[in-house]
Each structure stands twice: as C-alpha cells, then as structure tokens.
Amino acid sequence: MRATFASVGQGLGLGGGPAGSAASSGTHVVEMAMHLVSSEKREVGATEVAKRWRELNRDLAGLDRIIFSSALQAGGGDPIDVVLSHRDVGVLEQAAARLAQTLTDYQGVTDVDDGFAAGKRQLSVTLKPEARALGLTEADLAAQIRAAFFGAEALRQQRDRDEVKVLVRLPRADREELATFETLMLRTPAGGEIPLLDAAFVREGRAETAILREDGRRVIHVTGDVDSQVTSPDKVLGVLTGGVLDELKAEFPGLSYGFGGQQQNWGETMASLKVGFPMAMFVVFALLAVPFRSYVQPLIIMTAIPFGFIGAVVGHLVLGYDLSIISMMGVVALAGIVVNDSLILVMAINERRAEGMPLGEAVVQGALRRFRPILLTSLTTFFGLMPMIFEPSVQARFLIPMAISLGFGVLFSTLLILLMIPAIYLIVEDIRAFYGIGALARQADADEAPAS
C-alpha cells in the first residue's frame, strides 16, 4: 500500500457510488481510498483487497450505507443495476426495498443499494384558508420565515473595497430552538399579527436527496456488486428475470423495470453490432464476389468466420475471462482476419483446377501448397498477441479480452480451415455437378469464346 486518503463532506470522485444513489456531497458523506503499489510488486489483486476490507468492516454502527469498490470494478456501470419505475413514490420505495432484500439474500451479491437515502429533516409549511383570507400569500409566508431565521437585509455599507450586508434576524439562541418556530408571529398586510401555527399547516418530514427521471418517468436504481468467485452477474440477472421481477410486478401493480449499468452498456453495444456487423459482412462478400465472379465461393471463404467465433469463446473459457464488450469488438475484428486464410486456400484450389487437374487432386494439392503459409501466418499472429494476453499489469487488462478473441480465434479457425474448407469446397462442387450447374457454366464459357 502506498497511501490512504479520506474525505468528509465531499466524495473523492473515484466512481464507487452506484447510479441513482444519493448525492456524493454533504456532511453525511465519508469516503476513503487506498492506493496500492503496482500490481507487479504485489500478489493480491485490488478486487481481493476490497473484498477483505469489506469483511473486516461488515458491522460498522451508525452507517446508513457502506460500499466497497476497486479500480477494476469502477467504470462501465454496476454489475447489477435494475431500474424500477412507478407513479407512486411510496410504492416505488417499497418495491425497491423488497428487491434489495432479495439481492442481499443471494449468495455472492454485495454492496446492495436500494437507491433511497433518508434526506435531511425538514418542515413543510402549507398556508391555511384563514390566513389567505387575511391577505397572506405563500410568498409572504416564506419571506417572513426566512427573515426570522436566515435574516432580512437591512442595509449595505461600503468598507474600503468590500460591500458589507447587514442582516436583521432572531438571536442565535432563538434560532436554534424548534419552539421558536412554533411560536413565530406573522404580520398580515393590514398590520395585524397571527401565530404561524394558526396561519399554516406544519408537517415534519425528510427532503429528497435526488429525484431521477427517465423519459418523464420517476425511476430508481437498485444496484449491487458481484463476487466473481461465487457467482456472476448473468446468473443473478437470470434469477431475477426468471421470476423474481415478475412476482414483484404482480405484488405492486403498475411497476415496470429495466436494466442499467453494465447490462445497459452491453445491450446498446450489441444493438449497434446487430446493424454494423451485417453491413460489414455484406461489404466483405461483395469484395470477394467481384474478383471470383461467383456468389458461391465467397460464401465458402466466409464459412471460416464462425470458426473464429468458436475459438474466441474457447480462449475466454481456457483463460477464465468473461465475454465483455471489448471481447465482442475483438470478435468483429477477427471476422475480417480469418477470411485471409480461407481466401488463399480457395485461390490455390482454383489455380490447380485452371491448370486442368481433377477436382479431388486440385483440392489436395491446393491444401498442401498453402498449408505452410496459412499455419505460419496464424502462428505468428497468435504469438505476437501472447505478450498482451498474459500481461499482468492493470493497464493492459482493458485490452486483454480483445487480444484473446483475436489470438485464439485465429489459431482455432486455422486448424478448422485446413480441414473444413476443402471439405466444403468438395461438397459444393458435388452439388453443382449433381444439378448440372457446372456443365451449364462451362458450356456458356465455350459459346462465348472466340473461334480459333
């Protein structure tokens, strides 16, 4: 550990607070930070330190909420973030509390926040009809209460370069007593006086710390963190969507829910990829169809893309990483890389057939001819990405999932390309021969050829 910091009344801005929680400033906010030495010099990760810190401070008295987070957890939103919405604030608070209790009982879920924070105590004042009949208005009521406790400006004096305001208000001892508020006298426009309690209804309550709205609806975020060694966000959300949230909607009619945090970011990214990825694949298909003058062979070449996806998933499973947004970005980039190996293999087969070789021999000779270049280019790509894949520093962890998708995707797809592409090529040619497509094409070429 290099240093520790503490802040009272203002957050340190470390991103540890959940979305939708109370404001990060105020006399009730206390935040502490521990700066660890470089990851190369310690054997314990930041997440493990946060977990241990949480265990040692689990039962601190007098705290409304306590949240622990690490640098690796900050950013990208909370692992669990359920957005609840309802017209009635009271019903919304009950539903959020019920859902937060359910998450607390789930093993592996920590730092659960129901999104509601008890605000400061306040007195709400509503003007009575009797006072309104005497000429008092809400503005008069607020102005006189403010003048009594905060002060009314009597005059301003210029003192050198400064302007000094002189305020008239009740003595400090009276301002600190709640009884003074109850016995406060208000002046009417006609010059008379009326006690505050006779002029207005006074209710004690608490102020709202934050009011969140999305699309005009009052919402609240119920958030939580997940211990990756016990469970995963997907498993917890699967339990919630598998019946817990539906039961909550049945218990509180009119309640609606959605997801924020990491799930929202994941959904937005996947929605973008659903549009961009097919467009990219169409461009790849068009670029291949023009030189090959065929609609079938580009499809044979692009069958390598699913093999790359399989390799990316296997790589994440082997190294113990979860699929993330960065992983999917690597998969998209992988789709353009794995096409190269199958492209040169199909071109080699076509060249052998153009030389007059029989189909079976052309496929075998083409695969043998391109075996070494395909294997070497894939291995050099994989070993070039290995330093990034196994880099232990925190700075590299952001890019490691993308490197895993690229490295293992290229390696896995290469092994399958050398076996599957020749087989698919033969299957397609057998289908074409069965339906006479190849014979018709050769006849058309012969008719278009000039007479010698």
PDB file of N, CA and C in Angstrom, residues 4-58:
ATOM      1  N   THR A   4      -3.122   6.270   1.869  1.00  0.00           N
ATOM      2  CA  THR A   4      -4.567   6.256   2.104  1.00  0.00           C
ATOM      3  C   THR A   4      -5.059   7.693   2.144  1.00  0.00           C
ATOM      4  N   PHE A   5      -6.288   7.885   1.687  1.00  0.00           N
ATOM      5  CA  PHE A   5      -6.900   9.209   1.674  1.00  0.00           C
ATOM      6  C   PHE A   5      -8.286   9.103   2.291  1.00  0.00           C
ATOM      7  N   ALA A   6      -8.712  10.188   2.917  1.00  0.00           N
ATOM      8  CA  ALA A   6     -10.049  10.245   3.497  1.00  0.00           C
ATOM      9  C   ALA A   6     -10.656  11.602   3.203  1.00  0.00           C
ATOM     10  N   SER A   7     -11.964  11.613   2.966  1.00  0.00           N
ATOM     11  CA  SER A   7     -12.677  12.857   2.682  1.00  0.00           C
ATOM     12  C   SER A   7     -14.003  12.833   3.424  1.00  0.00           C
ATOM     13  N   VAL A   8     -14.312  13.935   4.106  1.00  0.00           N
ATOM     14  CA  VAL A   8     -15.564  14.073   4.836  1.00  0.00           C
ATOM     15  C   VAL A   8     -16.332  15.248   4.240  1.00  0.00           C
ATOM     16  N   GLY A   9     -17.560  14.965   3.792  1.00  0.00           N
ATOM     17  CA  GLY A   9     -18.394  16.018   3.226  1.00  0.00           C
ATOM     18  C   GLY A   9     -18.340  16.123   1.726  1.00  0.00           C
ATOM     19  N   GLN A  10     -17.380  15.482   1.091  1.00  0.00           N
ATOM     20  CA  GLN A  10     -17.268  15.534  -0.364  1.00  0.00           C
ATOM     21  C   GLN A  10     -16.594  14.262  -0.836  1.00  0.00           C
ATOM     22  N   GLY A  11     -17.199  13.575  -1.839  1.00  0.00           N
ATOM     23  CA  GLY A  11     -16.608  12.350  -2.372  1.00  0.00           C
ATOM     24  C   GLY A  11     -15.304  12.628  -3.092  1.00  0.00           C
ATOM     25  N   LEU A  12     -14.461  11.610  -3.185  1.00  0.00           N
ATOM     26  CA  LEU A  12     -13.184  11.732  -3.873  1.00  0.00           C
ATOM     27  C   LEU A  12     -13.306  11.551  -5.374  1.00  0.00           C
ATOM     28  N   GLY A  13     -14.511  11.260  -5.873  1.00  0.00           N
ATOM     29  CA  GLY A  13     -14.702  11.111  -7.307  1.00  0.00           C
ATOM     30  C   GLY A  13     -14.076   9.863  -7.876  1.00  0.00           C
ATOM     31  N   LEU A  14     -14.092   8.764  -7.126  1.00  0.00           N
ATOM     32  CA  LEU A  14     -13.470   7.526  -7.576  1.00  0.00           C
ATOM     33  C   LEU A  14     -14.424   6.637  -8.348  1.00  0.00           C
ATOM     34  N   GLY A  15     -15.681   7.025  -8.465  1.00  0.00           N
ATOM     35  CA  GLY A  15     -16.628   6.219  -9.230  1.00  0.00           C
ATOM     36  C   GLY A  15     -17.164   5.027  -8.496  1.00  0.00           C
ATOM     37  N   GLY A  16     -17.042   5.019  -7.154  1.00  0.00           N
ATOM     38  CA  GLY A  16     -17.506   3.852  -6.428  1.00  0.00           C
ATOM     39  C   GLY A  16     -18.983   3.836  -6.126  1.00  0.00           C
ATOM     40  N   GLY A  17     -19.636   5.007  -6.194  1.00  0.00           N
ATOM     41  CA  GLY A  17     -21.048   5.060  -5.867  1.00  0.00           C
ATOM     42  C   GLY A  17     -21.917   4.530  -6.975  1.00  0.00           C
ATOM     43  N   PRO A  18     -22.997   3.874  -6.643  1.00  0.00           N
ATOM     44  CA  PRO A  18     -23.886   3.334  -7.658  1.00  0.00           C
ATOM     45  C   PRO A  18     -24.736   4.401  -8.297  1.00  0.00           C
ATOM     46  N   ALA A  19     -25.199   4.134  -9.504  1.00  0.00           N
ATOM     47  CA  ALA A  19     -26.093   5.056 -10.192  1.00  0.00           C
ATOM     48  C   ALA A  19     -27.394   5.167  -9.428  1.00  0.00           C
ATOM     49  N   GLY A  20     -27.891   6.400  -9.361  1.00  0.00           N
ATOM     50  CA  GLY A  20     -29.159   6.589  -8.692  1.00  0.00           C
ATOM     51  C   GLY A  20     -29.052   6.697  -7.190  1.00  0.00           C
ATOM     52  N   SER A  21     -27.853   6.695  -6.617  1.00  0.00           N
ATOM     53  CA  SER A  21     -27.705   6.814  -5.178  1.00  0.00           C
ATOM     54  C   SER A  21     -27.769   8.273  -4.781  1.00  0.00           C
ATOM     55  N   ALA A  22     -27.609   8.518  -3.489  1.00  0.00           N
ATOM     56  CA  ALA A  22     -27.654   9.887  -3.014  1.00  0.00           C
ATOM     57  C   ALA A  22     -26.490  10.681  -3.566  1.00  0.00           C
ATOM     58  N   ALA A  23     -26.599  12.006  -3.444  1.00  0.00           N
ATOM     59  CA  ALA A  23     -25.535  12.866  -3.952  1.00  0.00           C
ATOM     60  C   ALA A  23     -24.229  12.558  -3.251  1.00  0.00           C
ATOM     61  N   SER A  24     -23.125  12.804  -3.983  1.00  0.00           N
ATOM     62  CA  SER A  24     -21.804  12.450  -3.453  1.00  0.00           C
ATOM     63  C   SER A  24     -21.214  13.564  -2.617  1.00  0.00           C
ATOM     64  N   SER A  25     -22.000  14.517  -2.168  1.00  0.00           N
ATOM     65  CA  SER A  25     -21.508  15.581  -1.313  1.00  0.00           C
ATOM     66  C   SER A  25     -22.500  15.804  -0.185  1.00  0.00           C
ATOM     67  N   GLY A  26     -22.007  16.364   0.902  1.00  0.00           N
ATOM     68  CA  GLY A  26     -22.846  16.603   2.071  1.00  0.00           C
ATOM     69  C   GLY A  26     -22.112  16.176   3.327  1.00  0.00           C
ATOM     70  N   THR A  27     -22.563  16.689   4.445  1.00  0.00           N
ATOM     71  CA  THR A  27     -21.878  16.390   5.700  1.00  0.00           C
ATOM     72  C   THR A  27     -22.006  14.926   6.104  1.00  0.00           C
ATOM     73  N   HIS A  28     -22.916  14.186   5.475  1.00  0.00           N
ATOM     74  CA  HIS A  28     -23.123  12.784   5.832  1.00  0.00           C
ATOM     75  C   HIS A  28     -22.225  11.835   5.018  1.00  0.00           C
ATOM     76  N   VAL A  29     -21.484  12.359   4.043  1.00  0.00           N
ATOM     77  CA  VAL A  29     -20.700  11.521   3.143  1.00  0.00           C
ATOM     78  C   VAL A  29     -19.267  11.410   3.648  1.00  0.00           C
ATOM     79  N   VAL A  30     -18.795  10.183   3.784  1.00  0.00           N
ATOM     80  CA  VAL A  30     -17.401   9.912   4.147  1.00  0.00           C
ATOM     81  C   VAL A  30     -16.851   8.913   3.127  1.00  0.00           C
ATOM     82  N   GLU A  31     -15.731   9.227   2.538  1.00  0.00           N
ATOM     83  CA  GLU A  31     -15.142   8.341   1.541  1.00  0.00           C
ATOM     84  C   GLU A  31     -13.657   8.156   1.834  1.00  0.00           C
ATOM     85  N   MET A  32     -13.199   6.920   1.740  1.00  0.00           N
ATOM     86  CA  MET A  32     -11.796   6.588   1.965  1.00  0.00           C
ATOM     87  C   MET A  32     -11.254   5.836   0.758  1.00  0.00           C
ATOM     88  N   ALA A  33      -9.985   6.065   0.461  1.00  0.00           N
ATOM     89  CA  ALA A  33      -9.343   5.416  -0.686  1.00  0.00           C
ATOM     90  C   ALA A  33      -7.993   4.874  -0.263  1.00  0.00           C
ATOM     91  N   MET A  34      -7.677   3.714  -0.772  1.00  0.00           N
ATOM     92  CA  MET A  34      -6.392   3.077  -0.511  1.00  0.00           C
ATOM     93  C   MET A  34      -5.665   2.896  -1.848  1.00  0.00           C
ATOM     94  N   HIS A  35      -4.510   3.505  -1.985  1.00  0.00           N
ATOM     95  CA  HIS A  35      -3.716   3.388  -3.200  1.00  0.00           C
ATOM     96  C   HIS A  35      -2.674   2.289  -3.004  1.00  0.00           C
ATOM     97  N   LEU A  36      -2.775   1.250  -3.807  1.00  0.00           N
ATOM     98  CA  LEU A  36      -1.885   0.102  -3.693  1.00  0.00           C
ATOM     99  C   LEU A  36      -0.647   0.301  -4.544  1.00  0.00           C
ATOM    100  N   VAL A  37       0.369  -0.457  -4.241  1.00  0.00           N
ATOM    101  CA  VAL A  37       1.578  -0.439  -5.065  1.00  0.00           C
ATOM    102  C   VAL A  37       1.269  -1.092  -6.404  1.00  0.00           C
ATOM    103  N   SER A  38       2.194  -0.999  -7.327  1.00  0.00           N
ATOM    104  CA  SER A  38       1.988  -1.554  -8.658  1.00  0.00           C
ATOM    105  C   SER A  38       1.687  -3.045  -8.578  1.00  0.00           C
ATOM    106  N   SER A  39       0.836  -3.511  -9.507  1.00  0.00           N
ATOM    107  CA  SER A  39       0.411  -4.912  -9.480  1.00  0.00           C
ATOM    108  C   SER A  39       1.574  -5.879  -9.645  1.00  0.00           C
ATOM    109  N   GLU A  40       2.666  -5.425 -10.283  1.00  0.00           N
ATOM    110  CA  GLU A  40       3.820  -6.305 -10.434  1.00  0.00           C
ATOM    111  C   GLU A  40       4.533  -6.563  -9.112  1.00  0.00           C
ATOM    112  N   LYS A  41       4.303  -5.695  -8.111  1.00  0.00           N
ATOM    113  CA  LYS A  41       5.015  -5.803  -6.847  1.00  0.00           C
ATOM    114  C   LYS A  41       4.167  -6.437  -5.736  1.00  0.00           C
ATOM    115  N   ARG A  42       2.960  -6.870  -6.062  1.00  0.00           N
ATOM    116  CA  ARG A  42       2.101  -7.488  -5.049  1.00  0.00           C
ATOM    117  C   ARG A  42       1.420  -8.720  -5.633  1.00  0.00           C
ATOM    118  N   GLU A  43       1.056  -9.607  -4.747  1.00  0.00           N
ATOM    119  CA  GLU A  43       0.426 -10.853  -5.162  1.00  0.00           C
ATOM    120  C   GLU A  43      -1.087 -10.833  -5.000  1.00  0.00           C
ATOM    121  N   VAL A  44      -1.620  -9.802  -4.354  1.00  0.00           N
ATOM    122  CA  VAL A  44      -3.055  -9.695  -4.096  1.00  0.00           C
ATOM    123  C   VAL A  44      -3.638  -8.638  -5.022  1.00  0.00           C
ATOM    124  N   GLY A  45      -4.730  -8.972  -5.696  1.00  0.00           N
ATOM    125  CA  GLY A  45      -5.381  -8.038  -6.594  1.00  0.00           C
ATOM    126  C   GLY A  45      -6.218  -7.010  -5.861  1.00  0.00           C
ATOM    127  N   ALA A  46      -6.574  -5.935  -6.569  1.00  0.00           N
ATOM    128  CA  ALA A  46      -7.366  -4.872  -5.968  1.00  0.00           C
ATOM    129  C   ALA A  46      -8.748  -5.373  -5.562  1.00  0.00           C
ATOM    130  N   THR A  47      -9.313  -6.266  -6.355  1.00  0.00           N
ATOM    131  CA  THR A  47     -10.631  -6.810  -6.019  1.00  0.00           C
ATOM    132  C   THR A  47     -10.580  -7.619  -4.725  1.00  0.00           C
ATOM    133  N   GLU A  48      -9.512  -8.372  -4.533  1.00  0.00           N
ATOM    134  CA  GLU A  48      -9.370  -9.161  -3.310  1.00  0.00           C
ATOM    135  C   GLU A  48      -9.175  -8.255  -2.099  1.00  0.00           C
ATOM    136  N   VAL A  49      -8.443  -7.142  -2.279  1.00  0.00           N
ATOM    137  CA  VAL A  49      -8.265  -6.190  -1.183  1.00  0.00           C
ATOM    138  C   VAL A  49      -9.610  -5.586  -0.787  1.00  0.00           C
ATOM    139  N   ALA A  50     -10.417  -5.204  -1.783  1.00  0.00           N
ATOM    140  CA  ALA A  50     -11.743  -4.649  -1.482  1.00  0.00           C
ATOM    141  C   ALA A  50     -12.625  -5.670  -0.769  1.00  0.00           C
ATOM    142  N   LYS A  51     -12.518  -6.936  -1.176  1.00  0.00           N
ATOM    143  CA  LYS A  51     -13.295  -7.992  -0.530  1.00  0.00           C
ATOM    144  C   LYS A  51     -12.874  -8.163   0.920  1.00  0.00           C
ATOM    145  N   ARG A  52     -11.577  -8.186   1.164  1.00  0.00           N
ATOM    146  CA  ARG A  52     -11.076  -8.345   2.527  1.00  0.00           C
ATOM    147  C   ARG A  52     -11.446  -7.146   3.395  1.00  0.00           C
ATOM    148  N   TRP A  53     -11.375  -5.952   2.824  1.00  0.00           N
ATOM    149  CA  TRP A  53     -11.736  -4.726   3.531  1.00  0.00           C
ATOM    150  C   TRP A  53     -13.211  -4.765   3.925  1.00  0.00           C
ATOM    151  N   ARG A  54     -14.036  -5.282   3.027  1.00  0.00           N
ATOM    152  CA  ARG A  54     -15.466  -5.397   3.301  1.00  0.00           C
ATOM    153  C   ARG A  54     -15.719  -6.355   4.461  1.00  0.00           C
ATOM    154  N   GLU A  55     -15.001  -7.482   4.488  1.00  0.00           N
ATOM    155  CA  GLU A  55     -15.195  -8.465   5.557  1.00  0.00           C
ATOM    156  C   GLU A  55     -14.796  -7.907   6.922  1.00  0.00           C
ATOM    157  N   LEU A  56     -13.763  -7.074   6.959  1.00  0.00           N
ATOM    158  CA  LEU A  56     -13.292  -6.526   8.227  1.00  0.00           C
ATOM    159  C   LEU A  56     -14.176  -5.394   8.740  1.00  0.00           C
ATOM    160  N   ASN A  57     -14.963  -4.783   7.854  1.00  0.00           N
ATOM    161  CA  ASN A  57     -15.802  -3.644   8.256  1.00  0.00           C
ATOM    162  C   ASN A  57     -17.266  -3.916   7.949  1.00  0.00           C
ATOM    163  N   ARG A  58     -17.693  -5.138   8.170  1.00  0.00           N
ATOM    164  CA  ARG A  58     -19.058  -5.511   7.819  1.00  0.00           C
ATOM    165  C   ARG A  58     -20.091  -4.944   8.790  1.00  0.00           C
TER     166      ARG A  58
END
